[in-house]
Amino acid sequence: MDNPLLLIFAGVVLFIITPYLIFSDKGIFNKYRKSKKLQDKEFIENALKFVYDCEYRGAACTINSLAGNLRITTDHCVIIVTELLRLNLIYKIDDRIVLTPEGRTYALRIIRIHRLWEKYLADKTGINEKEWHYQAEIQEHILSENEADELSAILGNPLYDPHGDPIPLRDGEIPPKKGIPLTRLVDGDFAEIVHIEDEPDTIYAQLTALDLHPGMKLRIIDSNTQKIVFECEGDEKILSPIFCANISVVKIEHAQLQVKEYVPLSTLEEGELAKISGISKSIRGLQRRRLLDLGFVHGSEIIKEFSSPNGDPVAFRIKNSLIALRKEQSDKIFIERV
Amino acid sequence: MENKNKLIAAANNLRYEIGENLHDYVIESIYEEASDIASKSVKNNGKTDKFNLDAKIDKIVTSRAWGIPIMLFLLATVFWLTIEGSNVPSAFIASILVESLHPLLRDFVGITLGMPWWFTGVLIDGAYLAMAWVVSVMLPPMAIFFPLFTLLEDFGYLPRVAFNMDNAFRKAGAHGKQALTMSMGFGCNAAGVIAARIIDSPRERLLAIITNNFSLCNGRWPTQILISTIFIGALAPPYLAGIISAGAVVTVALLGIGFSLLLSWSLSKTVLRGEVSTFSLELPPYRPPLFFRTLYTSLIDRTLFVLWRAVIFAVPAGVVIWLTGNIEIGGVSIAEHFILAADPWAIFFGLNGVILLAYIIAIPANEIVIPTILMLTVMATKVAEVGSGAGVMFELDSVSETSAILTAGGWTTLTGINLMLFSLLHNPCSTTIYTIYKETGSVKWTAVATIIPLLLGFIICFFVAQFWRLLS
C-alpha cells in the first residue's frame, strides 16, 4: 500500500479518469440523460406539434410523414394516432391527419411553452444557441400552463422567440407566417431577416455559425441556383440555396439600408470621432440592455480614448463618460465616421 | 364586454406589428430628448483642464510600458504596509487580551467566583481565548489594509487595474474586476466575496465569489511565513534562508492566483456555462479621495463588520476546541481518538491527523489554525513543559521552539510543504462560507465554493506526497 508509483497510478484513475468518464460531455452521466426513453405523453405532444406545423405550412400530414418526424416505426405511429383519435384531438380525412379544435389548442399550448423557453434561454441565461432547441424540446413537456404564464410575464410577454417564430398568446392563435424564403430574392434586393428555422440541426448550426439572426438587414449581391452571395452587417456571406430556404426575409425599401452604416466600432483609430449607428442583433438580452443604458444608441457621439496594455479592452468616451469595451463587443457596434 | 375584447384583440395585433425593437426605440428617444434638453439649458464653460489631466494620468497608468509595473508597485506597497504595519499593534493587542487578561480572567472566574474547572475551561480557555486570538490577529491588518485599498478605490485607480488586467481574465472567462476582488481577498476572503458586488454580470460575479478563496488571506500569511521559515528556510544555507523562505511564500500566493484563473476558466466552460455573461466597465474620473470619510466607512463597513462575523463564529469554535481536548472517552480525549484514527489516512496526503483535526475545529478563522495545531501536537506527543494544558491554544515567540515541537510531532519537510499547500487549498473559513451564502443566496454555489478547493487541496497534496516519496 505504500508504493508511491502504485498510489500515483491509483490517484490518476480515481481523481482524473473516473470523473472524466462520468461527468464529461460524452460521459456516462450525459449518455444516460440522453438515452432516456420518451414517455407516451411526450410522443403525443410531439405528434400534435408536427400536425400543427404541417397545417401552418399548408402541407398534408400522413402517418408516414408523422412517423418520419418522430423517428419511430410506422407501427408505433399507428398506436399513437389511435390514441390521439380516442382523445378526440385529431380526426382523419382519407389519409390526412387534421387537428380538432381541442387538438389545436393543445398543440398551441406546447408550442407556446417551447418558444417561451427558447426566449428565456436566449434572454436570461448564457446557454449557447445551439442548445436552445434541444432544451426547449424537454421543457415543453414539463412546464404547466400557469408556469408558462409566469415565465411569459417575467420575460415581458414576448411576441417572438429568438428564431423569429411568433409565440402564441395564452388562448390565441398565432399570426400568419411573415416573409418569404431568401431564395426568392433577386440581385440587388434589400431585405430584413425575420425568421431562421431551427430544424434540422445541421443546417441551423451552420446558420448560427455564420452569425445570422432575425432583425439583421442584408443585400443580395448574386443569387443563382448554385449559390447565393449576400452582404449582411458589413460582411459578405455565401450560402447554398438549401440553406437559404431556411431563412425567411421581408423586403425593405432601398433607402433604409446603406452599406456604409455597418462599420464596426473596433475599426476606430485613437482620438477619432464617430457616431453610433446601431448595435448588431446578435447582442441580446442583458448585454444589449446594458449597452443601450450606457448610451450606445443611434446618433451618440463616440471617441476612442486609449487601449489597455494588451490592446483589449479599449476605453471610449461616450456621453461624457469613459466606458471600456472588449473587442468582441466593439465588433458588434456599428458607427458612421464624421 | 364586446368592446373590451375588441380592444384587447386590437392591442395584440399592434403588439405584433410593433415588434421586438420597441425597447431600442424607447431608449433612443429618451436619450434624444435628454440631449435636446441638455443642449438648450446646459452651458459648458470650457472645463477641459480636468479632462486633460485625467487623460494624462490614464495615458501613463494604462500604458504598455508603465501600466503593469505601476500596478504591481502600488499593490505590493499596500501589502507590505499591511504586513509590516500590523506586527506591532497585533503583538500589543495580544499582550493585553491573551497574555495579561486571559490569566486574570481565569483566576477571577476559577478562584474568586469559585466556578468548577470545566466551566472556566469552556468559557475562558475556550470561548474567550478564541475570540481574543481572532481579534488580535485579524483587527490590525484589516484596519490598515481596508482603508488603504478604499483610498485607491476612491481616487479612481482601481477601475484602471481592472482595465489593465481584463485581457488575462477574459481568457479565463472572467471579468477584469475580478483582479480587484482577488486583491481584496488577500486582505480577507469574506471582504473579497462582498466586493464581488461590483461585478454586474451574473456569471463573472459567481466566478469571482467561488474563486476568491484562492487569494491567500491575512489569516494565512503568518502560517505560510512560519512554516516556510521552519521547513523551507532550513534547507538553504543560513545566509539565503530568509530569501528562500520568503520566495516559497510568494510562490504559494502566485500558485493561488494561478489556481484562481484555472478554476475560473474551467467553471465558465462547465457548470457556469448557463449563466448570463455581459461586459461593461466604467472608468470614472479621478478625484482626490475624501480621507476621513474613507477611513470611517472602511473601518465601520468593512473592518468591524468582518471582525464581528469572525468573532461570532470564533466563540463557539473556541468551546469546541476546548471540549475536544478535554472530554475523555476511556481515558483518552476525543481529539486524540480522532488523531489516532486519522493518522493512517492523512499519511497518504503527506499530512497528519493533527493538521486535519485543526482544520476542522479551527474552521471559523485561519488565524487560529497554528495555535490549535501546536496545542494538539503537544497533547498528542505528551511534551509536558510547553503549552498551557489540554484544549488551550498557544503560540510561541521563538521559531526554533515551535520547530522543536513540530519535529517532535513527527513533521518532515514534506509535512511542511503540504501544510503550506493545504493552507492555500482548503475550504474557506466559516465566516467566508456564510458570506458566500449571504451574497449568492444559494446553497448550491456555497457548496461548490466550499468543496472544490478542499478536493483540490487533497488531490494536490496526494500527488505531491507520492512524488516526494518516489524521488526521495
PDB file of C-alpha atoms in Angstrom, chain B residues 156-415:
ATOM      1  CA  GLY B 156     -10.371  56.129  -9.185  1.00  0.00           C
ATOM      2  CA  TYR B 157      -7.294  53.991  -9.720  1.00  0.00           C
ATOM      3  CA  LEU B 158      -8.766  50.537  -9.111  1.00  0.00           C
ATOM      4  CA  PRO B 159     -11.052  50.549 -12.174  1.00  0.00           C
ATOM      5  CA  ARG B 160      -7.862  51.130 -14.230  1.00  0.00           C
ATOM      6  CA  VAL B 161      -6.396  47.973 -12.672  1.00  0.00           C
ATOM      7  CA  ALA B 162      -9.474  46.072 -13.829  1.00  0.00           C
ATOM      8  CA  PHE B 163      -8.986  47.667 -17.264  1.00  0.00           C
ATOM      9  CA  ASN B 164      -5.321  46.655 -17.450  1.00  0.00           C
ATOM     10  CA  MET B 165      -5.919  43.117 -16.236  1.00  0.00           C
ATOM     11  CA  ASP B 166      -9.080  42.385 -18.200  1.00  0.00           C
ATOM     12  CA  ASN B 167      -7.270  40.678 -21.050  1.00  0.00           C
ATOM     13  CA  ALA B 168      -5.910  37.923 -18.801  1.00  0.00           C
ATOM     14  CA  PHE B 169      -9.232  37.465 -17.042  1.00  0.00           C
ATOM     15  CA  ARG B 170     -11.181  37.444 -20.300  1.00  0.00           C
ATOM     16  CA  LYS B 171      -9.150  34.443 -21.418  1.00  0.00           C
ATOM     17  CA  ALA B 172     -10.169  32.707 -18.186  1.00  0.00           C
ATOM     18  CA  GLY B 173     -13.820  33.544 -18.897  1.00  0.00           C
ATOM     19  CA  ALA B 174     -13.854  36.100 -16.079  1.00  0.00           C
ATOM     20  CA  HIS B 175     -14.244  39.859 -15.659  1.00  0.00           C
ATOM     21  CA  GLY B 176     -11.298  42.244 -15.216  1.00  0.00           C
ATOM     22  CA  LYS B 177     -12.840  43.442 -11.979  1.00  0.00           C
ATOM     23  CA  GLN B 178     -12.026  40.017 -10.571  1.00  0.00           C
ATOM     24  CA  ALA B 179      -8.475  41.378 -10.234  1.00  0.00           C
ATOM     25  CA  LEU B 180      -9.890  43.741  -7.614  1.00  0.00           C
ATOM     26  CA  THR B 181     -11.916  41.181  -5.680  1.00  0.00           C
ATOM     27  CA  MET B 182      -8.851  38.948  -5.746  1.00  0.00           C
ATOM     28  CA  SER B 183      -6.653  41.700  -4.300  1.00  0.00           C
ATOM     29  CA  MET B 184      -9.307  42.348  -1.701  1.00  0.00           C
ATOM     30  CA  GLY B 185      -9.225  38.614  -0.919  1.00  0.00           C
ATOM     31  CA  PHE B 186      -5.550  38.930   0.013  1.00  0.00           C
ATOM     32  CA  GLY B 187      -6.858  41.073   2.867  1.00  0.00           C
ATOM     33  CA  CYS B 188      -9.821  38.908   3.770  1.00  0.00           C
ATOM     34  CA  ASN B 189     -11.801  36.421   1.688  1.00  0.00           C
ATOM     35  CA  ALA B 190     -15.113  37.404   3.262  1.00  0.00           C
ATOM     36  CA  ALA B 191     -14.482  41.008   2.232  1.00  0.00           C
ATOM     37  CA  GLY B 192     -13.383  39.825  -1.222  1.00  0.00           C
ATOM     38  CA  VAL B 193     -16.646  37.938  -1.624  1.00  0.00           C
ATOM     39  CA  ILE B 194     -18.641  41.021  -0.660  1.00  0.00           C
ATOM     40  CA  ALA B 195     -16.532  43.106  -3.049  1.00  0.00           C
ATOM     41  CA  ALA B 196     -17.731  40.891  -5.930  1.00  0.00           C
ATOM     42  CA  ARG B 197     -20.874  43.051  -5.904  1.00  0.00           C
ATOM     43  CA  ILE B 198     -19.015  45.455  -8.185  1.00  0.00           C
ATOM     44  CA  ILE B 199     -19.281  42.848 -10.962  1.00  0.00           C
ATOM     45  CA  ASP B 200     -22.708  43.205 -12.545  1.00  0.00           C
ATOM     46  CA  SER B 201     -22.591  40.197 -14.849  1.00  0.00           C
ATOM     47  CA  PRO B 202     -24.061  37.127 -13.090  1.00  0.00           C
ATOM     48  CA  ARG B 203     -21.609  34.511 -14.368  1.00  0.00           C
ATOM     49  CA  GLU B 204     -18.483  36.552 -13.725  1.00  0.00           C
ATOM     50  CA  ARG B 205     -19.708  37.553 -10.291  1.00  0.00           C
ATOM     51  CA  LEU B 206     -20.177  33.902  -9.293  1.00  0.00           C
ATOM     52  CA  LEU B 207     -16.708  33.111 -10.630  1.00  0.00           C
ATOM     53  CA  ALA B 208     -15.211  35.889  -8.531  1.00  0.00           C
ATOM     54  CA  ILE B 209     -17.037  34.641  -5.442  1.00  0.00           C
ATOM     55  CA  ILE B 210     -16.194  30.966  -5.905  1.00  0.00           C
ATOM     56  CA  THR B 211     -12.509  31.528  -6.646  1.00  0.00           C
ATOM     57  CA  ASN B 212     -11.874  34.209  -4.035  1.00  0.00           C
ATOM     58  CA  ASN B 213     -10.683  31.606  -1.535  1.00  0.00           C
ATOM     59  CA  PHE B 214      -7.555  31.094  -3.661  1.00  0.00           C
ATOM     60  CA  SER B 215      -6.326  34.521  -2.626  1.00  0.00           C
ATOM     61  CA  LEU B 216      -4.095  33.901   0.368  1.00  0.00           C
ATOM     62  CA  CYS B 217      -5.819  35.927   3.087  1.00  0.00           C
ATOM     63  CA  ASN B 218      -4.289  37.775   6.047  1.00  0.00           C
ATOM     64  CA  GLY B 219      -5.065  34.885   8.347  1.00  0.00           C
ATOM     65  CA  ARG B 220      -2.946  32.521   6.269  1.00  0.00           C
ATOM     66  CA  TRP B 221       0.121  34.695   5.650  1.00  0.00           C
ATOM     67  CA  PRO B 222       1.501  34.146   9.201  1.00  0.00           C
ATOM     68  CA  THR B 223       1.035  30.367   8.834  1.00  0.00           C
ATOM     69  CA  GLN B 224       2.832  30.384   5.493  1.00  0.00           C
ATOM     70  CA  ILE B 225       5.684  32.542   6.778  1.00  0.00           C
ATOM     71  CA  LEU B 226       6.167  30.468   9.934  1.00  0.00           C
ATOM     72  CA  ILE B 227       6.089  27.059   8.240  1.00  0.00           C
ATOM     73  CA  SER B 228       8.227  28.269   5.354  1.00  0.00           C
ATOM     74  CA  THR B 229      10.842  29.613   7.786  1.00  0.00           C
ATOM     75  CA  ILE B 230      10.934  26.330   9.714  1.00  0.00           C
ATOM     76  CA  PHE B 231      10.881  23.811   6.890  1.00  0.00           C
ATOM     77  CA  ILE B 232      11.967  25.502   3.656  1.00  0.00           C
ATOM     78  CA  GLY B 233      14.382  28.043   5.061  1.00  0.00           C
ATOM     79  CA  ALA B 234      16.166  25.241   6.910  1.00  0.00           C
ATOM     80  CA  LEU B 235      17.012  23.543   3.614  1.00  0.00           C
ATOM     81  CA  ALA B 236      19.056  26.536   2.426  1.00  0.00           C
ATOM     82  CA  PRO B 237      22.347  27.839   3.764  1.00  0.00           C
ATOM     83  CA  PRO B 238      21.721  30.357   6.574  1.00  0.00           C
ATOM     84  CA  TYR B 239      22.576  33.477   4.546  1.00  0.00           C
ATOM     85  CA  LEU B 240      19.922  32.511   1.926  1.00  0.00           C
ATOM     86  CA  ALA B 241      17.303  31.161   4.347  1.00  0.00           C
ATOM     87  CA  GLY B 242      15.363  34.428   4.580  1.00  0.00           C
ATOM     88  CA  ILE B 243      15.091  34.936   0.824  1.00  0.00           C
ATOM     89  CA  ILE B 244      14.307  31.306   0.068  1.00  0.00           C
ATOM     90  CA  SER B 245      11.534  31.068   2.640  1.00  0.00           C
ATOM     91  CA  ALA B 246      10.015  34.392   1.534  1.00  0.00           C
ATOM     92  CA  GLY B 247      10.237  33.155  -2.057  1.00  0.00           C
ATOM     93  CA  ALA B 248       8.346  30.000  -1.099  1.00  0.00           C
ATOM     94  CA  VAL B 249       5.519  32.042   0.424  1.00  0.00           C
ATOM     95  CA  VAL B 250       5.285  34.254  -2.662  1.00  0.00           C
ATOM     96  CA  THR B 251       5.272  31.110  -4.814  1.00  0.00           C
ATOM     97  CA  VAL B 252       2.294  29.754  -2.865  1.00  0.00           C
ATOM     98  CA  ALA B 253       0.478  33.070  -3.285  1.00  0.00           C
ATOM     99  CA  LEU B 254       1.187  33.076  -7.043  1.00  0.00           C
ATOM    100  CA  LEU B 255       0.054  29.449  -7.206  1.00  0.00           C
ATOM    101  CA  GLY B 256      -3.202  30.668  -5.664  1.00  0.00           C
ATOM    102  CA  ILE B 257      -3.627  33.250  -8.441  1.00  0.00           C
ATOM    103  CA  GLY B 258      -2.894  30.517 -10.985  1.00  0.00           C
ATOM    104  CA  PHE B 259      -5.499  28.206  -9.469  1.00  0.00           C
ATOM    105  CA  SER B 260      -7.974  31.063  -9.341  1.00  0.00           C
ATOM    106  CA  LEU B 261      -7.616  31.670 -13.094  1.00  0.00           C
ATOM    107  CA  LEU B 262      -7.573  27.956 -13.927  1.00  0.00           C
ATOM    108  CA  LEU B 263     -10.707  27.261 -11.928  1.00  0.00           C
ATOM    109  CA  SER B 264     -12.432  30.335 -13.393  1.00  0.00           C
ATOM    110  CA  TRP B 265     -11.638  29.029 -16.832  1.00  0.00           C
ATOM    111  CA  SER B 266     -12.917  25.509 -16.221  1.00  0.00           C
ATOM    112  CA  LEU B 267     -16.024  26.626 -14.320  1.00  0.00           C
ATOM    113  CA  SER B 268     -17.002  29.096 -17.034  1.00  0.00           C
ATOM    114  CA  LYS B 269     -16.723  26.260 -19.554  1.00  0.00           C
ATOM    115  CA  THR B 270     -18.726  23.746 -17.467  1.00  0.00           C
ATOM    116  CA  VAL B 271     -21.075  24.370 -14.533  1.00  0.00           C
ATOM    117  CA  LEU B 272     -21.377  28.120 -15.067  1.00  0.00           C
ATOM    118  CA  ARG B 273     -21.873  27.850 -18.829  1.00  0.00           C
ATOM    119  CA  GLY B 274     -25.581  28.625 -18.464  1.00  0.00           C
ATOM    120  CA  GLU B 275     -25.237  31.896 -16.543  1.00  0.00           C
ATOM    121  CA  VAL B 276     -25.626  35.213 -18.359  1.00  0.00           C
ATOM    122  CA  SER B 277     -22.368  36.906 -19.211  1.00  0.00           C
ATOM    123  CA  THR B 278     -22.013  40.578 -20.080  1.00  0.00           C
ATOM    124  CA  PHE B 279     -19.167  43.042 -20.002  1.00  0.00           C
ATOM    125  CA  SER B 280     -19.078  46.696 -19.203  1.00  0.00           C
ATOM    126  CA  LEU B 281     -16.528  48.659 -17.278  1.00  0.00           C
ATOM    127  CA  GLU B 282     -16.864  52.308 -16.473  1.00  0.00           C
ATOM    128  CA  LEU B 283     -13.699  54.286 -15.831  1.00  0.00           C
ATOM    129  CA  PRO B 284     -14.797  57.118 -13.534  1.00  0.00           C
ATOM    130  CA  PRO B 285     -12.937  60.433 -13.469  1.00  0.00           C
ATOM    131  CA  TYR B 286     -10.113  60.765 -10.927  1.00  0.00           C
ATOM    132  CA  ARG B 287     -10.819  62.729  -7.793  1.00  0.00           C
ATOM    133  CA  PRO B 288      -8.953  63.458  -4.572  1.00  0.00           C
ATOM    134  CA  PRO B 289     -10.091  60.844  -2.028  1.00  0.00           C
ATOM    135  CA  LEU B 290     -12.076  62.044   0.967  1.00  0.00           C
ATOM    136  CA  PHE B 291      -9.572  60.851   3.528  1.00  0.00           C
ATOM    137  CA  PHE B 292     -11.545  60.850   6.764  1.00  0.00           C
ATOM    138  CA  ARG B 293     -14.774  59.640   5.286  1.00  0.00           C
ATOM    139  CA  THR B 294     -12.881  56.786   3.641  1.00  0.00           C
ATOM    140  CA  LEU B 295     -11.196  55.936   6.917  1.00  0.00           C
ATOM    141  CA  TYR B 296     -14.503  55.968   8.754  1.00  0.00           C
ATOM    142  CA  THR B 297     -16.527  53.952   6.239  1.00  0.00           C
ATOM    143  CA  SER B 298     -13.839  51.358   5.600  1.00  0.00           C
ATOM    144  CA  LEU B 299     -13.371  50.845   9.338  1.00  0.00           C
ATOM    145  CA  ILE B 300     -17.062  50.579  10.088  1.00  0.00           C
ATOM    146  CA  ASP B 301     -18.382  48.907   6.945  1.00  0.00           C
ATOM    147  CA  ARG B 302     -15.594  46.506   6.244  1.00  0.00           C
ATOM    148  CA  THR B 303     -13.266  46.012   9.202  1.00  0.00           C
ATOM    149  CA  LEU B 304     -15.735  45.905  12.067  1.00  0.00           C
ATOM    150  CA  PHE B 305     -18.365  44.115  10.009  1.00  0.00           C
ATOM    151  CA  VAL B 306     -15.995  41.287   9.071  1.00  0.00           C
ATOM    152  CA  LEU B 307     -14.443  41.186  12.526  1.00  0.00           C
ATOM    153  CA  TRP B 308     -17.853  40.920  14.150  1.00  0.00           C
ATOM    154  CA  ARG B 309     -18.804  37.981  11.955  1.00  0.00           C
ATOM    155  CA  ALA B 310     -15.486  36.283  12.715  1.00  0.00           C
ATOM    156  CA  VAL B 311     -15.949  36.743  16.461  1.00  0.00           C
ATOM    157  CA  ILE B 312     -19.436  35.274  16.317  1.00  0.00           C
ATOM    158  CA  PHE B 313     -18.044  32.166  14.653  1.00  0.00           C
ATOM    159  CA  ALA B 314     -14.907  32.024  16.815  1.00  0.00           C
ATOM    160  CA  VAL B 315     -16.678  31.848  20.153  1.00  0.00           C
ATOM    161  CA  PRO B 316     -18.488  28.517  19.626  1.00  0.00           C
ATOM    162  CA  ALA B 317     -15.403  27.119  17.882  1.00  0.00           C
ATOM    163  CA  GLY B 318     -13.324  28.005  20.922  1.00  0.00           C
ATOM    164  CA  VAL B 319     -15.748  25.996  23.030  1.00  0.00           C
ATOM    165  CA  VAL B 320     -15.494  23.045  20.634  1.00  0.00           C
ATOM    166  CA  ILE B 321     -11.689  23.205  20.580  1.00  0.00           C
ATOM    167  CA  TRP B 322     -11.529  23.125  24.345  1.00  0.00           C
ATOM    168  CA  LEU B 323     -14.081  20.316  24.610  1.00  0.00           C
ATOM    169  CA  THR B 324     -12.322  18.060  22.090  1.00  0.00           C
ATOM    170  CA  GLY B 325      -9.189  18.333  24.182  1.00  0.00           C
ATOM    171  CA  ASN B 326     -10.931  17.702  27.488  1.00  0.00           C
ATOM    172  CA  ILE B 327     -13.804  15.284  27.036  1.00  0.00           C
ATOM    173  CA  GLU B 328     -12.321  11.872  27.535  1.00  0.00           C
ATOM    174  CA  ILE B 329     -13.598   8.528  26.393  1.00  0.00           C
ATOM    175  CA  GLY B 330     -11.816   5.599  28.017  1.00  0.00           C
ATOM    176  CA  GLY B 331      -9.146   7.871  29.461  1.00  0.00           C
ATOM    177  CA  VAL B 332      -8.239   9.403  26.076  1.00  0.00           C
ATOM    178  CA  SER B 333      -9.551  12.734  24.795  1.00  0.00           C
ATOM    179  CA  ILE B 334     -11.778  12.965  21.724  1.00  0.00           C
ATOM    180  CA  ALA B 335      -9.026  14.881  19.972  1.00  0.00           C
ATOM    181  CA  GLU B 336      -6.519  12.073  20.493  1.00  0.00           C
ATOM    182  CA  HIS B 337      -9.056   9.487  19.347  1.00  0.00           C
ATOM    183  CA  PHE B 338      -9.525  11.431  16.140  1.00  0.00           C
ATOM    184  CA  ILE B 339      -5.814  11.991  15.620  1.00  0.00           C
ATOM    185  CA  LEU B 340      -5.053   8.286  16.065  1.00  0.00           C
ATOM    186  CA  ALA B 341      -7.849   7.286  13.699  1.00  0.00           C
ATOM    187  CA  ALA B 342      -6.934   9.888  11.058  1.00  0.00           C
ATOM    188  CA  ASP B 343      -3.164   9.438  11.054  1.00  0.00           C
ATOM    189  CA  PRO B 344      -3.045   6.335   8.791  1.00  0.00           C
ATOM    190  CA  TRP B 345      -5.205   8.145   6.218  1.00  0.00           C
ATOM    191  CA  ALA B 346      -3.532  11.518   6.474  1.00  0.00           C
ATOM    192  CA  ILE B 347      -0.207   9.914   5.626  1.00  0.00           C
ATOM    193  CA  PHE B 348      -1.398   9.359   2.028  1.00  0.00           C
ATOM    194  CA  PHE B 349      -1.723  13.104   1.680  1.00  0.00           C
ATOM    195  CA  GLY B 350       1.577  13.910   3.370  1.00  0.00           C
ATOM    196  CA  LEU B 351      -0.316  15.463   6.276  1.00  0.00           C
ATOM    197  CA  ASN B 352      -1.172  14.143   9.723  1.00  0.00           C
ATOM    198  CA  GLY B 353      -4.179  13.702  11.997  1.00  0.00           C
ATOM    199  CA  VAL B 354      -3.352  16.847  13.963  1.00  0.00           C
ATOM    200  CA  ILE B 355      -3.500  19.000  10.828  1.00  0.00           C
ATOM    201  CA  LEU B 356      -6.778  17.504   9.684  1.00  0.00           C
ATOM    202  CA  LEU B 357      -8.378  17.972  13.100  1.00  0.00           C
ATOM    203  CA  ALA B 358      -7.031  21.523  13.369  1.00  0.00           C
ATOM    204  CA  TYR B 359      -8.572  22.458  10.013  1.00  0.00           C
ATOM    205  CA  ILE B 360     -11.917  21.026  11.108  1.00  0.00           C
ATOM    206  CA  ILE B 361     -12.194  22.649  14.527  1.00  0.00           C
ATOM    207  CA  ALA B 362     -10.459  25.883  13.615  1.00  0.00           C
ATOM    208  CA  ILE B 363     -12.871  26.468  10.724  1.00  0.00           C
ATOM    209  CA  PRO B 364     -14.011  29.932  11.937  1.00  0.00           C
ATOM    210  CA  ALA B 365     -10.685  31.589  11.207  1.00  0.00           C
ATOM    211  CA  ASN B 366      -7.407  30.591   9.612  1.00  0.00           C
ATOM    212  CA  GLU B 367      -5.731  32.749  12.264  1.00  0.00           C
ATOM    213  CA  ILE B 368      -6.214  30.118  14.967  1.00  0.00           C
ATOM    214  CA  VAL B 369      -5.009  27.127  12.928  1.00  0.00           C
ATOM    215  CA  ILE B 370      -1.389  27.330  14.096  1.00  0.00           C
ATOM    216  CA  PRO B 371      -2.250  27.801  17.800  1.00  0.00           C
ATOM    217  CA  THR B 372      -4.627  24.835  17.518  1.00  0.00           C
ATOM    218  CA  ILE B 373      -2.024  22.695  15.760  1.00  0.00           C
ATOM    219  CA  LEU B 374       0.536  23.493  18.464  1.00  0.00           C
ATOM    220  CA  MET B 375      -1.917  22.680  21.239  1.00  0.00           C
ATOM    221  CA  LEU B 376      -2.927  19.383  19.608  1.00  0.00           C
ATOM    222  CA  THR B 377       0.664  18.390  18.849  1.00  0.00           C
ATOM    223  CA  VAL B 378       1.734  18.980  22.428  1.00  0.00           C
ATOM    224  CA  MET B 379      -1.254  16.988  23.610  1.00  0.00           C
ATOM    225  CA  ALA B 380      -0.646  14.095  21.230  1.00  0.00           C
ATOM    226  CA  THR B 381       3.092  13.863  21.869  1.00  0.00           C
ATOM    227  CA  LYS B 382       2.787  14.490  25.626  1.00  0.00           C
ATOM    228  CA  VAL B 383       5.527  17.116  25.708  1.00  0.00           C
ATOM    229  CA  ALA B 384       4.949  18.289  29.250  1.00  0.00           C
ATOM    230  CA  GLU B 385       6.842  21.504  29.684  1.00  0.00           C
ATOM    231  CA  VAL B 386       5.254  23.677  26.946  1.00  0.00           C
ATOM    232  CA  GLY B 387       1.724  24.931  26.429  1.00  0.00           C
ATOM    233  CA  SER B 388      -0.993  25.719  28.911  1.00  0.00           C
ATOM    234  CA  GLY B 389      -2.860  22.431  29.126  1.00  0.00           C
ATOM    235  CA  ALA B 390      -5.345  20.433  27.079  1.00  0.00           C
ATOM    236  CA  GLY B 391      -7.639  22.470  24.880  1.00  0.00           C
ATOM    237  CA  VAL B 392      -5.802  25.766  25.459  1.00  0.00           C
ATOM    238  CA  MET B 393      -4.377  27.253  22.274  1.00  0.00           C
ATOM    239  CA  PHE B 394      -0.959  28.839  22.435  1.00  0.00           C
ATOM    240  CA  GLU B 395       1.770  30.239  20.261  1.00  0.00           C
ATOM    241  CA  LEU B 396       5.486  30.578  20.907  1.00  0.00           C
ATOM    242  CA  ASP B 397       7.606  33.652  20.345  1.00  0.00           C
ATOM    243  CA  SER B 398      10.566  31.595  19.278  1.00  0.00           C
ATOM    244  CA  VAL B 399      10.596  29.943  15.880  1.00  0.00           C
ATOM    245  CA  SER B 400      13.105  27.326  16.976  1.00  0.00           C
ATOM    246  CA  GLU B 401      10.913  26.194  19.888  1.00  0.00           C
ATOM    247  CA  THR B 402       7.918  25.914  17.545  1.00  0.00           C
ATOM    248  CA  SER B 403      10.113  23.935  15.196  1.00  0.00           C
ATOM    249  CA  ALA B 404      11.122  21.633  18.032  1.00  0.00           C
ATOM    250  CA  ILE B 405       7.507  20.899  18.925  1.00  0.00           C
ATOM    251  CA  LEU B 406       6.532  20.178  15.327  1.00  0.00           C
ATOM    252  CA  THR B 407       9.556  17.945  14.760  1.00  0.00           C
ATOM    253  CA  ALA B 408       8.677  16.075  17.947  1.00  0.00           C
ATOM    254  CA  GLY B 409       5.210  15.666  16.430  1.00  0.00           C
ATOM    255  CA  GLY B 410       6.770  13.808  13.513  1.00  0.00           C
ATOM    256  CA  TRP B 411       6.751  16.640  10.937  1.00  0.00           C
ATOM    257  CA  THR B 412       9.065  16.421   7.968  1.00  0.00           C
ATOM    258  CA  THR B 413       9.837  18.822   5.129  1.00  0.00           C
ATOM    259  CA  LEU B 414       7.032  17.139   3.183  1.00  0.00           C
ATOM    260  CA  THR B 415       4.555  17.831   6.006  1.00  0.00           C
TER     261      THR B 415
END
